Amino acid sequence: MPPHPGRRRTVATTENGAITVAAESTETFADLVAAEDVLLFVNAAITSTGQSEFHSGAGEQSLSLVFLHDYMLGNYRDLYAATLALDVNHHNAARIIRNLLVTAAEADPGRRRAEGRLIARRLALLPPPRVYRLFHELRRARVNNRRTRAIMRDWLAARPDLAFDAVKYRGAVKTAFRHAHLAPGGELGTFLFAPHRKAAYATPILESWRQAHHRKAAIYDLPYTVAEGFAAKHGIPRAAFLERIAPRLTRLERLRVQESAHTLGAEAARADLTTMPLTRLASYVLGLPLDDRVRRRTELTEALRAAARRTAGEQAGRWGRVAAVLDDSFSSYGSAQKRRRPLAVALACDFLLEALASRYTPLWLSGRTDALLVRPHGATPLGERVLDALEARPERLVIVSDGWDNAPPGLAGEVLRVWRTRLDPDGACGVVHLNPVYDAAAFDVRRLAPGVPTAGIRDAEDLVALAELARFAEGRTGLPELRAHLARRVAAFLGAEPPGTGELPKTAELPGAAEPPETSQSPEPSETADPVPDEGDRTTRTTGEAGENARRTPGEDA
């Protein structure tokens, strides 16, 4: 954005001076537009994954999201990169990284160094399947300059067990090594490019993979998603397989197989629900039949409250009197791709707000008082429920809804407008609207009223941070404050940087890695390689040769 006459420039930086975020002390119309644009993008990047929603299809969602990415990249590149420090979902974090690397020539060296640190830090936080799929997309886009190869090399070098990755994501790891011009040393190279050449491997997991082709016992030393394919090949009964593979299950894999393990009597695969992430646990609870929820009421309620207390942390009990309006209307079903996701976010927020508040009043749109038995049903009478909540005179009112107020339409917005302008002009009651659904047509989450701060939400675990971010959407704070907020988040985000910086570092390299000359495009011939799927709520299993390509294909972010 070009400078405007008469504005005094101030600068906020990280402690080491690496990231600079400029702020303006005098706002102009351009500042307000920029702040609004950034908030539009952040809301979209938090809530949308390009999948279908109740009111829009996957095509509309994807097209709208791609436009916002391109718009932000072209107009506010520094702010676009800084959003990697916010709670954007994995899908959009990977797209931001891809776009920054594809257009690296448009940034000056200082900006590239700053972006490199943000990229390296964010890559360290992304699930490995998401990163490998990003590397595959970079290869398809023929982005293969020296800086990109260095980022890939650093990430691979930081992996705790590349042999494990090679077994679980063999095709993706092979593609990453080829694209980064790296030569894996030792047995890893042989396994990736000629796995059946060796008669035996010294690396235990590689040898287990080799033996699993002909020996049933060896499959239980492999990752679950790989072992599952071998179990199908050997005809092992599902119950027996789950019993013996249980020690190899990750926390989320245990949650995914709970019901089938219970049906088959595989008690060893039972999960400790109290250790599960709050929103994931809420999704699991809503997927149970109502009779099962009633029968397991004590177990499920204790697990949800334990997860909520763990998420609240030091904030537990410090929010004072809180009222919540929670959407369980029919649209909270979501879509076939994101089944019951909006309702799961509302249920998780319900338990989290209970932990944060000293006195808590939950109000579901359906009138239900038993949160464990909520289900998507009926219209969206937000206005009536907002009135009920304000009658309790809370210090905070939190609304978790997709914003489609239709019983009657617009009542909630009018109630909130009158409350803010006539009854509570001093803002004694803080109101925030958290919306789990991205409105593709409006390029934003749907809002109830102009004076009510609104933020997108994907996981209830981000509720506290998003409540702070939502105040920028109220119109009372502008671009200077938003830039300062981003500067603080970037500084905290980079506080524990991984070794990689996005430049060619003087760090330990991969065994046998050779640094090739600088090139802008990949010279190797086009070779098809399936992108690695992400791990998430919706799963589809595909089985390839002897299970080596057997893995889950979720549609949502981990």
Coordinates of C-alpha atoms in Angstrom, one line a residue:
M1 CA 0.0 0.0 0.0
P2 CA 1.6 3.4 -0.9
P3 CA 2.3 5.9 1.8
H4 CA -0.2 8.7 2.3
P5 CA 0.8 12.3 3.2
G6 CA 0.4 13.4 6.8
R7 CA 0.6 10.0 8.4
R8 CA 3.3 9.3 11.0
R9 CA 4.9 5.9 10.6
T10 CA 5.8 3.8 13.5
V11 CA 7.3 0.3 13.5
A12 CA 6.8 -2.8 15.6
T13 CA 9.4 -5.5 15.3
T14 CA 10.4 -8.8 16.9
E15 CA 13.2 -8.8 19.5
N16 CA 15.8 -9.8 16.9
G17 CA 14.6 -7.2 14.4
A18 CA 13.9 -9.8 11.7
I19 CA 10.2 -9.1 11.2
T20 CA 9.1 -5.6 10.8
V21 CA 5.4 -4.6 10.7
A22 CA 4.7 -1.0 10.0
A23 CA 1.8 0.9 11.5
E24 CA 0.3 4.2 10.8
S25 CA -0.8 6.6 13.6
T26 CA -3.4 8.4 11.5
E27 CA -6.0 6.3 9.7
T28 CA -7.2 6.9 6.2
F29 CA -9.9 5.3 4.1
A30 CA -7.2 3.1 2.6
D31 CA -6.2 1.9 6.2
L32 CA -9.8 0.9 6.9
V33 CA -10.1 -1.0 3.6
A34 CA -6.8 -2.8 4.3
A35 CA -7.8 -3.8 7.8
E36 CA -11.2 -5.1 6.5
D37 CA -9.4 -7.0 3.7
V38 CA -7.1 -8.7 6.2
L39 CA -9.9 -9.7 8.5
L40 CA -11.9 -11.1 5.6
F41 CA -9.0 -13.2 4.6
V42 CA -8.2 -14.4 8.2
N43 CA -11.8 -15.4 8.8
A44 CA -11.8 -17.4 5.5
A45 CA -8.4 -19.0 6.2
I46 CA -9.6 -20.1 9.7
T47 CA -12.9 -21.6 8.6
S48 CA -12.8 -22.7 5.0
T49 CA -11.0 -25.8 3.6
G50 CA -12.5 -25.5 0.1
Q51 CA -15.0 -28.3 1.0
S52 CA -18.8 -28.1 0.7
E53 CA -20.9 -26.4 3.4
F54 CA -24.6 -26.5 4.1
H55 CA -25.3 -23.4 2.0
S56 CA -22.6 -23.7 -0.7
G57 CA -20.8 -26.4 -2.7
A58 CA -17.2 -27.3 -2.8
G59 CA -16.7 -25.5 -6.1
E60 CA -18.0 -22.2 -4.8
Q61 CA -15.9 -22.6 -1.6
S62 CA -12.7 -23.3 -3.4
L63 CA -13.2 -20.6 -6.0
S64 CA -13.9 -18.0 -3.3
L65 CA -10.9 -19.1 -1.2
V66 CA -8.5 -19.0 -4.1
F67 CA -9.6 -15.5 -5.0
L68 CA -8.9 -14.3 -1.5
H69 CA -5.4 -15.8 -1.5
D70 CA -4.5 -14.2 -4.8
Y71 CA -5.9 -10.9 -3.7
M72 CA -4.0 -10.8 -0.4
L73 CA -0.8 -12.0 -2.0
G74 CA -1.0 -9.3 -4.7
N75 CA -1.9 -6.4 -2.4
Y76 CA -0.7 -7.1 1.1
R77 CA 2.2 -9.6 0.8
D78 CA 3.7 -8.8 4.2
L79 CA 0.4 -9.2 6.0
Y80 CA -0.4 -12.3 4.0
A81 CA 2.9 -13.9 5.2
A82 CA 2.2 -12.8 8.8
T83 CA -1.1 -14.7 8.9
L84 CA 1.0 -17.9 9.1
A85 CA 1.5 -16.9 12.7
L86 CA -2.3 -16.9 13.3
D87 CA -4.6 -19.9 13.8
V88 CA -5.3 -20.5 10.1
N89 CA -6.1 -24.1 9.3
H90 CA -3.7 -26.5 7.8
H91 CA -5.2 -26.3 4.3
N92 CA -4.7 -22.5 4.1
A93 CA -1.4 -22.5 5.8
A94 CA -0.1 -24.9 3.1
R95 CA -1.6 -22.7 0.4
I96 CA 0.0 -19.6 1.8
I97 CA 3.4 -21.3 1.9
R98 CA 3.0 -22.5 -1.7
N99 CA 2.0 -19.1 -2.9
L100 CA 4.9 -17.4 -1.2
L101 CA 7.4 -19.8 -2.7
V102 CA 5.9 -19.7 -6.2
T103 CA 6.1 -15.9 -6.2
A104 CA 9.4 -15.5 -4.3
A105 CA 10.9 -13.4 -7.2
E106 CA 8.4 -10.6 -6.4
A107 CA 9.9 -10.1 -2.9
D108 CA 13.1 -8.4 -2.0
P109 CA 15.9 -10.3 -0.1
G110 CA 14.9 -9.0 3.3
R111 CA 11.3 -10.0 2.8
R112 CA 12.3 -13.4 1.6
R113 CA 14.4 -14.0 4.7
A114 CA 11.4 -13.0 6.9
E115 CA 9.1 -15.2 4.9
G116 CA 11.6 -18.0 5.1
R117 CA 11.5 -18.0 8.9
L118 CA 7.7 -18.0 9.0
I119 CA 7.6 -20.8 6.4
A120 CA 10.1 -23.0 8.3
R121 CA 8.3 -22.5 11.6
R122 CA 4.9 -23.2 10.1
L123 CA 6.1 -26.3 8.3
A124 CA 7.4 -27.7 11.6
L125 CA 3.8 -27.4 13.0
L126 CA 2.0 -29.0 10.0
P127 CA 1.1 -32.7 9.9
P128 CA 3.7 -34.6 7.8
P129 CA 1.1 -35.7 5.2
R130 CA 0.1 -32.1 4.6
V131 CA 3.8 -31.1 4.1
Y132 CA 4.5 -34.0 1.8
R133 CA 1.5 -33.0 -0.3
L134 CA 2.7 -29.4 -0.4
F135 CA 6.1 -30.7 -1.7
H136 CA 4.2 -32.6 -4.4
E137 CA 2.3 -29.5 -5.4
L138 CA 5.6 -27.5 -5.6
R139 CA 7.0 -30.2 -7.9
R140 CA 3.9 -30.0 -10.1
A141 CA 4.3 -26.2 -10.3
R142 CA 8.0 -26.7 -11.1
V143 CA 9.1 -24.6 -8.2
N144 CA 12.6 -25.8 -7.7
N145 CA 14.9 -22.9 -6.9
R146 CA 17.8 -23.0 -4.4
R147 CA 15.7 -21.5 -1.6
T148 CA 12.9 -24.0 -2.0
R149 CA 15.3 -26.9 -2.0
A150 CA 16.9 -25.6 1.1
I151 CA 13.5 -25.4 2.9
M152 CA 12.7 -28.9 1.8
R153 CA 16.1 -30.2 2.9
D154 CA 15.9 -28.6 6.3
W155 CA 12.4 -30.0 7.0
L156 CA 13.5 -33.5 5.9
A157 CA 16.6 -33.3 8.0
A158 CA 14.5 -32.3 11.1
R159 CA 12.2 -35.3 10.8
P160 CA 12.7 -37.6 13.8
D161 CA 12.6 -40.8 11.9
L162 CA 12.8 -40.7 8.1
A163 CA 12.7 -44.5 7.9
F164 CA 9.3 -44.4 9.5
D165 CA 8.2 -41.7 7.0
A166 CA 9.6 -43.8 4.1
V167 CA 7.4 -46.8 5.2
K168 CA 4.3 -44.8 5.8
Y169 CA 4.5 -42.3 2.9
R170 CA 7.0 -44.0 0.6
G171 CA 5.9 -42.4 -2.7
A172 CA 5.7 -38.9 -1.2
V173 CA 9.1 -39.2 0.5
K174 CA 10.7 -40.4 -2.8
T175 CA 9.1 -37.5 -4.7
A176 CA 10.4 -35.0 -2.0
F177 CA 14.0 -36.3 -2.3
R178 CA 13.9 -36.2 -6.1
H179 CA 12.6 -32.7 -6.2
A180 CA 15.1 -31.4 -3.6
H181 CA 17.9 -33.0 -5.5
L182 CA 18.9 -35.0 -2.4
A183 CA 20.6 -38.4 -2.4
P184 CA 19.4 -40.3 0.7
G185 CA 22.3 -42.4 2.1
G186 CA 22.4 -45.9 3.4
E187 CA 19.5 -48.2 3.3
L188 CA 17.0 -45.4 3.0
G189 CA 17.9 -44.7 -0.6
T190 CA 17.7 -48.4 -1.5
F191 CA 14.3 -48.7 0.2
L192 CA 12.9 -45.7 -1.6
F193 CA 14.0 -46.4 -5.1
A194 CA 14.6 -50.2 -5.2
P195 CA 12.8 -51.7 -2.1
H196 CA 12.9 -55.3 -3.2
R197 CA 16.6 -55.4 -4.2
K198 CA 18.0 -56.1 -0.7
A199 CA 17.7 -59.5 0.9
A200 CA 17.5 -58.0 4.4
Y201 CA 17.6 -54.5 6.0
A202 CA 19.5 -53.5 9.1
T203 CA 16.9 -50.8 9.9
P204 CA 14.2 -52.6 12.0
I205 CA 11.1 -50.9 10.4
L206 CA 12.4 -51.4 6.9
E207 CA 13.1 -55.1 7.6
S208 CA 9.6 -55.4 9.2
W209 CA 8.1 -54.0 6.0
R210 CA 10.1 -56.5 3.9
Q211 CA 9.1 -59.5 6.1
A212 CA 5.4 -58.3 6.2
H213 CA 5.0 -59.5 2.6
H214 CA 5.3 -63.1 3.7
R215 CA 5.2 -63.2 7.5
K216 CA 2.0 -62.2 9.4
A217 CA 3.8 -61.4 12.7
A218 CA 5.9 -58.7 11.1
I219 CA 3.0 -56.4 10.2
Y220 CA 2.4 -55.5 13.9
D221 CA 5.8 -53.6 13.9
L222 CA 4.5 -51.3 11.1
P223 CA 2.4 -48.1 11.3
Y224 CA -1.3 -48.9 11.5
T225 CA -2.3 -47.5 8.1
V226 CA 0.4 -49.6 6.4
A227 CA -0.2 -52.7 8.5
E228 CA -3.9 -52.5 7.6
G229 CA -3.1 -53.2 3.9
F230 CA -0.9 -56.2 4.8
A231 CA -3.7 -57.5 7.1
A232 CA -6.1 -57.5 4.2
K233 CA -3.6 -59.2 2.0
H234 CA -3.0 -62.0 4.6
G235 CA -6.7 -62.3 5.4
I236 CA -6.3 -61.6 9.1
P237 CA -9.7 -61.1 10.9
R238 CA -10.4 -57.5 11.8
A239 CA -10.8 -58.2 15.5
A240 CA -7.6 -60.1 15.8
F241 CA -5.8 -57.4 13.8
L242 CA -7.1 -54.5 16.0
E243 CA -6.1 -56.4 19.2
R244 CA -2.5 -56.9 18.2
I245 CA -2.0 -53.6 16.4
A246 CA -3.3 -51.6 19.4
P247 CA 0.1 -50.6 20.8
R248 CA 1.0 -49.0 17.4
L249 CA -2.2 -46.8 17.2
T250 CA -1.8 -43.1 17.6
R251 CA -4.2 -41.1 19.7
L252 CA -6.4 -40.1 16.8
E253 CA -6.3 -43.5 15.2
R254 CA -7.6 -45.0 18.4
L255 CA -10.5 -42.5 18.4
R256 CA -11.3 -43.4 14.7
V257 CA -11.5 -47.2 15.4
Q258 CA -13.4 -46.9 18.7
E259 CA -16.8 -48.1 17.5
S260 CA -15.5 -50.9 15.3
A261 CA -13.2 -52.1 18.0
H262 CA -16.1 -52.1 20.5
T263 CA -18.4 -53.9 18.1
L264 CA -15.7 -56.6 17.4
G265 CA -14.7 -56.9 21.1
A266 CA -11.2 -55.6 20.5
E267 CA -10.8 -54.1 24.0
A268 CA -7.0 -53.5 23.6
A269 CA -7.8 -50.7 21.0
R270 CA -10.0 -48.8 23.4
A271 CA -9.0 -45.1 23.8
D272 CA -8.7 -42.9 26.8
L273 CA -11.2 -40.2 25.8
T274 CA -9.9 -37.8 28.5
T275 CA -6.7 -37.3 26.5
M276 CA -8.4 -36.4 23.2
P277 CA -8.5 -32.9 21.6
L278 CA -11.7 -31.1 22.6
T279 CA -13.2 -30.5 19.1
R280 CA -12.3 -34.0 17.9
L281 CA -13.9 -35.5 21.0
A282 CA -17.1 -33.5 20.4
S283 CA -17.2 -34.8 16.8
Y284 CA -16.9 -38.3 18.1
V285 CA -19.7 -37.8 20.7
L286 CA -22.0 -36.4 18.1
G287 CA -21.3 -39.4 15.8
L288 CA -22.7 -41.8 18.5
P289 CA -26.4 -42.8 18.5
L290 CA -28.5 -41.0 21.1
D291 CA -29.0 -44.3 23.1
D292 CA -25.2 -44.7 23.4
R293 CA -24.8 -41.2 24.5
V294 CA -27.3 -41.7 27.3
R295 CA -25.8 -45.0 28.3
R296 CA -22.3 -43.5 28.4
R297 CA -23.3 -40.2 29.8
T298 CA -20.9 -40.1 32.7
E299 CA -17.9 -41.3 30.7
L300 CA -18.5 -38.8 27.8
T301 CA -19.3 -35.8 30.0
E302 CA -16.2 -36.4 32.2
A303 CA -14.0 -36.7 29.0
L304 CA -15.4 -33.5 27.5
R305 CA -14.9 -31.6 30.8
A306 CA -11.4 -32.9 31.1
A307 CA -10.5 -31.8 27.6
A308 CA -12.2 -28.4 28.2
R309 CA -10.2 -27.8 31.5
R310 CA -7.0 -28.7 29.7
T311 CA -7.8 -26.3 26.9
A312 CA -8.8 -23.5 29.2
G313 CA -5.5 -23.7 31.1
E314 CA -4.7 -20.6 33.3
Q315 CA -7.9 -18.9 31.9
A316 CA -10.2 -21.3 33.7
G317 CA -12.8 -19.5 35.8
R318 CA -11.5 -16.0 34.9
W319 CA -14.1 -14.9 32.4
G320 CA -16.7 -14.0 35.0
R321 CA -20.4 -14.3 34.1
V322 CA -20.7 -15.8 30.6
A323 CA -23.8 -16.5 28.5
A324 CA -23.6 -18.5 25.3
V325 CA -26.1 -18.8 22.4
L326 CA -25.3 -22.1 20.6
D327 CA -26.6 -23.1 17.2
D328 CA -28.1 -26.6 16.9
S329 CA -30.4 -25.8 14.0
F330 CA -30.6 -28.1 11.0
S331 CA -27.9 -26.2 9.1
S332 CA -25.4 -27.2 11.9
Y333 CA -25.4 -30.6 10.2
G334 CA -22.8 -29.1 7.7
S335 CA -22.3 -31.2 4.7
A336 CA -21.4 -34.8 3.6
Q337 CA -17.7 -33.7 3.7
K338 CA -17.9 -31.8 7.0
R339 CA -20.6 -33.8 8.7
R340 CA -21.9 -32.2 11.9
R341 CA -18.8 -30.0 12.0
P342 CA -20.6 -26.7 13.0
L343 CA -22.5 -28.5 15.7
A344 CA -19.3 -30.1 17.0
V345 CA -17.7 -26.7 17.3
A346 CA -20.7 -25.4 19.2
L347 CA -20.7 -28.4 21.6
A348 CA -16.9 -28.0 22.2
C349 CA -17.3 -24.3 22.8
D350 CA -20.1 -25.1 25.3
F351 CA -17.9 -27.2 27.5
L352 CA -14.9 -24.8 27.1
L353 CA -17.0 -21.7 28.1
E354 CA -18.2 -23.6 31.1
A355 CA -14.6 -24.1 32.1
L356 CA -13.7 -20.4 31.4
A357 CA -16.6 -18.9 33.2
S358 CA -17.2 -18.4 36.9
R359 CA -21.0 -18.5 36.2
Y360 CA -22.2 -19.9 32.9
T361 CA -25.6 -19.8 31.1
P362 CA -25.8 -22.0 27.9
L363 CA -28.7 -21.4 25.6
W364 CA -29.2 -23.8 22.7
L365 CA -31.5 -22.6 19.8
S366 CA -33.7 -25.7 20.1
G367 CA -34.3 -25.1 23.8
R368 CA -32.5 -28.3 24.8
T369 CA -30.8 -28.2 28.2
D370 CA -28.9 -31.5 27.8
A371 CA -25.8 -30.6 25.7
L372 CA -24.9 -34.3 25.3
L373 CA -28.1 -35.0 23.3
V374 CA -28.0 -32.1 20.9
R375 CA -28.6 -32.9 17.2
P376 CA -29.2 -30.7 14.1
H377 CA -32.8 -29.9 13.9
G378 CA -35.2 -27.0 13.3
A379 CA -34.9 -23.3 12.3
T380 CA -32.5 -20.7 13.6
P381 CA -34.3 -18.3 16.1
L382 CA -31.1 -16.5 17.1
G383 CA -33.0 -13.3 18.1
E384 CA -35.1 -15.0 20.7
R385 CA -32.1 -16.7 22.3
V386 CA -30.0 -13.5 22.3
L387 CA -32.8 -11.8 24.2
D388 CA -32.9 -14.6 26.7
A389 CA -29.1 -14.4 27.1
L390 CA -29.0 -10.6 27.6
E391 CA -31.7 -10.8 30.3
A392 CA -29.1 -12.6 32.5
R393 CA -26.9 -9.5 32.4
P394 CA -23.7 -11.4 31.6
E395 CA -20.2 -9.8 31.4
R396 CA -19.7 -11.7 28.1
L397 CA -22.1 -13.0 25.5
V398 CA -20.6 -15.5 23.0
I399 CA -22.7 -16.5 20.0
V400 CA -21.6 -19.7 18.1
S401 CA -23.6 -19.9 14.9
D402 CA -23.4 -19.9 11.2
G403 CA -25.4 -16.6 11.3
W404 CA -28.3 -17.6 9.1
D405 CA -30.9 -16.0 11.4
N406 CA -34.3 -17.0 9.9
A407 CA -37.0 -17.2 12.6
P408 CA -37.7 -14.4 12.0
P409 CA -35.0 -13.2 9.7
G410 CA -32.9 -10.3 11.0
L411 CA -34.2 -10.3 14.5
A412 CA -30.9 -11.1 16.1
G413 CA -29.1 -8.2 14.3
E414 CA -31.8 -5.7 15.4
V415 CA -31.7 -6.9 19.0
L416 CA -28.0 -6.5 19.1
R417 CA -28.1 -3.1 17.5
V418 CA -30.6 -1.8 20.0
W419 CA -28.7 -3.3 22.9
R420 CA -25.4 -1.8 21.8
T421 CA -26.8 1.7 20.9
R422 CA -29.6 2.2 23.5
L423 CA -29.2 -0.2 26.4
D424 CA -25.5 -0.8 26.7
P425 CA -23.7 2.0 24.9
D426 CA -20.7 1.7 27.2
G427 CA -20.1 -1.9 26.3
A428 CA -20.5 -3.3 29.8
C429 CA -21.4 -6.7 28.2
G430 CA -18.8 -7.8 25.7
V431 CA -20.5 -9.5 22.7
V432 CA -18.6 -11.7 20.2
H433 CA -19.9 -13.9 17.4
L434 CA -17.9 -16.9 16.4
N435 CA -18.9 -18.4 13.1
P436 CA -17.7 -21.9 12.0
V437 CA -19.0 -21.6 8.5
Y438 CA -17.4 -19.6 5.6
D439 CA -19.9 -17.8 3.3
A440 CA -18.4 -18.2 -0.2
A441 CA -20.7 -15.6 -1.8
A442 CA -19.8 -12.9 0.7
F443 CA -16.0 -13.8 0.9
D444 CA -16.4 -13.8 4.7
V445 CA -18.2 -15.5 7.6
R446 CA -21.8 -14.3 7.9
R447 CA -22.3 -11.5 10.4
L448 CA -25.3 -10.7 12.6
A449 CA -24.9 -7.0 13.0
P450 CA -22.2 -4.4 12.0
G451 CA -21.4 -3.5 15.6
V452 CA -20.9 -7.0 16.8
P453 CA -17.3 -8.3 16.4
T454 CA -17.3 -11.5 14.4
A455 CA -14.6 -14.1 13.8
G456 CA -14.4 -17.4 12.0
I457 CA -13.7 -20.5 14.1
R458 CA -12.7 -24.0 13.1
D459 CA -11.6 -25.5 16.5
A460 CA -12.9 -24.6 19.9
E461 CA -9.4 -24.7 21.1
D462 CA -8.8 -21.3 19.4
L463 CA -11.7 -19.6 21.1
V464 CA -9.7 -17.4 23.5
A465 CA -7.3 -16.2 20.8
L466 CA -10.2 -15.6 18.3
A467 CA -12.2 -13.6 20.8
E468 CA -9.2 -11.1 20.9
L469 CA -8.9 -11.1 17.1
A470 CA -12.7 -10.5 16.7
R471 CA -12.4 -7.0 18.3
F472 CA -10.7 -5.8 15.1
A473 CA -13.8 -6.6 13.2
E474 CA -15.9 -4.3 15.3
G475 CA -14.7 -1.2 13.5
R476 CA -13.2 0.5 16.5
T477 CA -9.6 -0.6 15.9
G478 CA -7.9 -0.1 12.5
L479 CA -4.9 -1.0 10.6
P480 CA -2.2 0.3 13.0
E481 CA -3.6 -1.8 15.9
L482 CA -4.1 -4.8 13.6
R483 CA -0.5 -4.6 12.4
A484 CA 0.8 -4.3 16.0
H485 CA -1.3 -7.3 16.9
L486 CA 0.2 -9.3 14.0
A487 CA 3.7 -8.2 15.0
R488 CA 3.1 -9.5 18.5
R489 CA 1.8 -12.8 17.2
V490 CA 4.7 -13.2 14.7
A491 CA 7.2 -12.5 17.5
A492 CA 5.6 -15.1 19.8
F493 CA 5.3 -17.5 16.8
L494 CA 9.0 -17.3 16.0
G495 CA 10.0 -17.5 19.6
A496 CA 10.9 -21.2 19.2
E497 CA 12.2 -21.3 15.7
P498 CA 13.3 -24.6 14.1
P499 CA 16.8 -24.8 12.6
G500 CA 15.7 -23.9 9.1
T501 CA 15.4 -20.3 8.1
G502 CA 14.5 -20.5 4.5
E503 CA 18.0 -19.6 3.4
L504 CA 20.8 -22.1 2.8
P505 CA 21.8 -22.8 6.3
K506 CA 25.1 -24.1 7.7
T507 CA 23.4 -27.0 9.5
A508 CA 23.7 -30.8 9.4
E509 CA 22.5 -32.1 6.0
L510 CA 20.9 -35.4 5.1
P511 CA 23.2 -38.4 4.7
G512 CA 24.6 -38.3 1.2
A513 CA 22.8 -35.1 0.2
A514 CA 24.5 -33.2 -2.5
E515 CA 23.8 -29.5 -3.2
P516 CA 23.0 -29.1 -6.9
P517 CA 23.5 -25.8 -8.9
E518 CA 20.9 -23.1 -8.8
T519 CA 18.0 -23.7 -11.1
S520 CA 14.6 -22.2 -11.4
Q521 CA 12.7 -25.2 -12.6
S522 CA 12.9 -28.9 -12.1
P523 CA 14.8 -30.6 -15.0
E524 CA 13.6 -34.1 -14.3
P525 CA 10.9 -35.5 -16.5
S526 CA 7.3 -35.3 -15.5
E527 CA 6.4 -38.2 -13.3
T528 CA 3.1 -38.8 -11.7
A529 CA 3.0 -39.3 -8.0
D530 CA -0.1 -39.3 -5.9
P531 CA -0.2 -36.5 -3.3
V532 CA -0.2 -37.6 0.3
P533 CA -3.6 -37.3 1.9
D534 CA -4.1 -35.4 5.2
E535 CA -5.2 -37.1 8.4
G536 CA -8.6 -35.9 9.6
D537 CA -12.2 -36.7 10.4
R538 CA -13.4 -38.2 7.1
T539 CA -11.5 -41.2 6.1
T540 CA -11.3 -43.4 3.0
R541 CA -8.9 -46.2 2.6
T542 CA -7.2 -47.3 -0.6
T543 CA -5.0 -50.3 -0.7
G544 CA -2.0 -50.7 -3.1
E545 CA 0.6 -53.4 -3.5
A546 CA 1.1 -55.3 -0.3
G547 CA -0.2 -52.4 1.8
E548 CA 2.7 -50.1 1.0
N549 CA 0.2 -47.5 -0.3
A550 CA -2.5 -48.2 2.2
R551 CA -3.3 -45.0 4.1
R552 CA -6.2 -42.8 5.2
T553 CA -7.5 -40.1 2.9
P554 CA -9.3 -37.6 5.2
G555 CA -11.0 -34.5 3.8
E556 CA -10.5 -32.3 6.8
D557 CA -7.5 -30.9 8.6
A558 CA -5.9 -32.6 11.6

